[in-house]
XYZ file of C-alpha atoms in Angstrom:
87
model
C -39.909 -15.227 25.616
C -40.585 -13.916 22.166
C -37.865 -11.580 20.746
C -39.754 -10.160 18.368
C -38.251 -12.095 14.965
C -40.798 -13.306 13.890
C -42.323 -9.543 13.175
C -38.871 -8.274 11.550
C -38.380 -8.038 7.733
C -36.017 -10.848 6.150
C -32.935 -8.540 6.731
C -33.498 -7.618 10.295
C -34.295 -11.427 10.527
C -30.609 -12.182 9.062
C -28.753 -9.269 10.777
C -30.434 -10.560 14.194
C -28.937 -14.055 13.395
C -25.813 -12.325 12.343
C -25.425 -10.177 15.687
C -26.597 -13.319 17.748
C -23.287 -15.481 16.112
C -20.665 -13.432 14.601
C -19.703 -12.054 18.411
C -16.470 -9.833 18.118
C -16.678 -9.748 14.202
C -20.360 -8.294 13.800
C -19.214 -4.576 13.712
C -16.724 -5.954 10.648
C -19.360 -7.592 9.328
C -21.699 -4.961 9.739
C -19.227 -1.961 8.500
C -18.530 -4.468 5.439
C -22.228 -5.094 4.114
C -22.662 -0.931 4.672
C -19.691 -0.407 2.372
C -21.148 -2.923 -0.327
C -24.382 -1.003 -0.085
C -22.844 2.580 0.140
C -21.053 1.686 -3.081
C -24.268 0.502 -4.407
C -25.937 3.681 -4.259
C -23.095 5.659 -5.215
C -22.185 3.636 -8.173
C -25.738 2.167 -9.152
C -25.614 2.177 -13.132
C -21.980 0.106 -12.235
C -21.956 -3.629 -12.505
C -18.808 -4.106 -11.170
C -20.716 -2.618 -7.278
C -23.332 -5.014 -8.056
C -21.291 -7.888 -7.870
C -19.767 -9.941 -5.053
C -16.849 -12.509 -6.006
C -17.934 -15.263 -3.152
C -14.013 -16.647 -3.105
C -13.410 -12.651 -2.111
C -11.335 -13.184 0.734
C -12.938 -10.263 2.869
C -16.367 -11.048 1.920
C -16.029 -14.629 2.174
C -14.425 -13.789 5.898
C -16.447 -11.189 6.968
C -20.050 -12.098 6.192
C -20.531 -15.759 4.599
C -18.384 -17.803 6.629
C -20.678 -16.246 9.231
C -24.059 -17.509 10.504
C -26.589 -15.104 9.272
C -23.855 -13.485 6.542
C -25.157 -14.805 3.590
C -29.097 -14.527 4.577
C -27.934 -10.543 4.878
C -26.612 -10.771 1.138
C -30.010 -12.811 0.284
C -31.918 -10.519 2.324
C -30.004 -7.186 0.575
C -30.915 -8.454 -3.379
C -28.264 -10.498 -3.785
C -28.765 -13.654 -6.045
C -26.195 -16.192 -6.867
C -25.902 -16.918 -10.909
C -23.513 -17.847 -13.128
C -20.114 -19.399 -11.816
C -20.089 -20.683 -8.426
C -17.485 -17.908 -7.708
C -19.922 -14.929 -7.920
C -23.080 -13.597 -6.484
């Protein structure tokens, strides 16, 4: 049976994964990435939104130590650079 991924854009590709894996902790990790947006487009001439520490405990918990979590961040415009510790 086809479930349609293929067709999806890279995000609902990586939420999909996410929903499929994280179980009990996809609305978390779902409410988290909508904050980290929200703030975004709040905040959007701010650095300090546009930045993810990857050692953050919450993001770290909520969304990369889960499968599909860091294809969301990917998927969202988010680039790792610099020290290992940021994104």
């Amino acid at each position: 049976e086809d479930d349609g991924e293929e067709s999806e854009s890279p995000l609902g590709q990586a939420l999909t994964r996410l929903r499929k894996s994280a179980g009990p902790a996809y609305a978390l990790a779902l409410e988290t990435l909508h904050t980290v947006v929200t703030n975004i487009r709040a905040h959007p001439d701010e650095p300090k939104f546009r930045r993810l520490r990857l050692n953050n405990a919450v993001i770290k918990t909520r969304i990369r130590q889960l499968d599909g979590g860091p294809e969301c961040l990917m998927a969202l415009g988010f680039r790792q650079e610099g020290e290992v510790g940021d994104a």
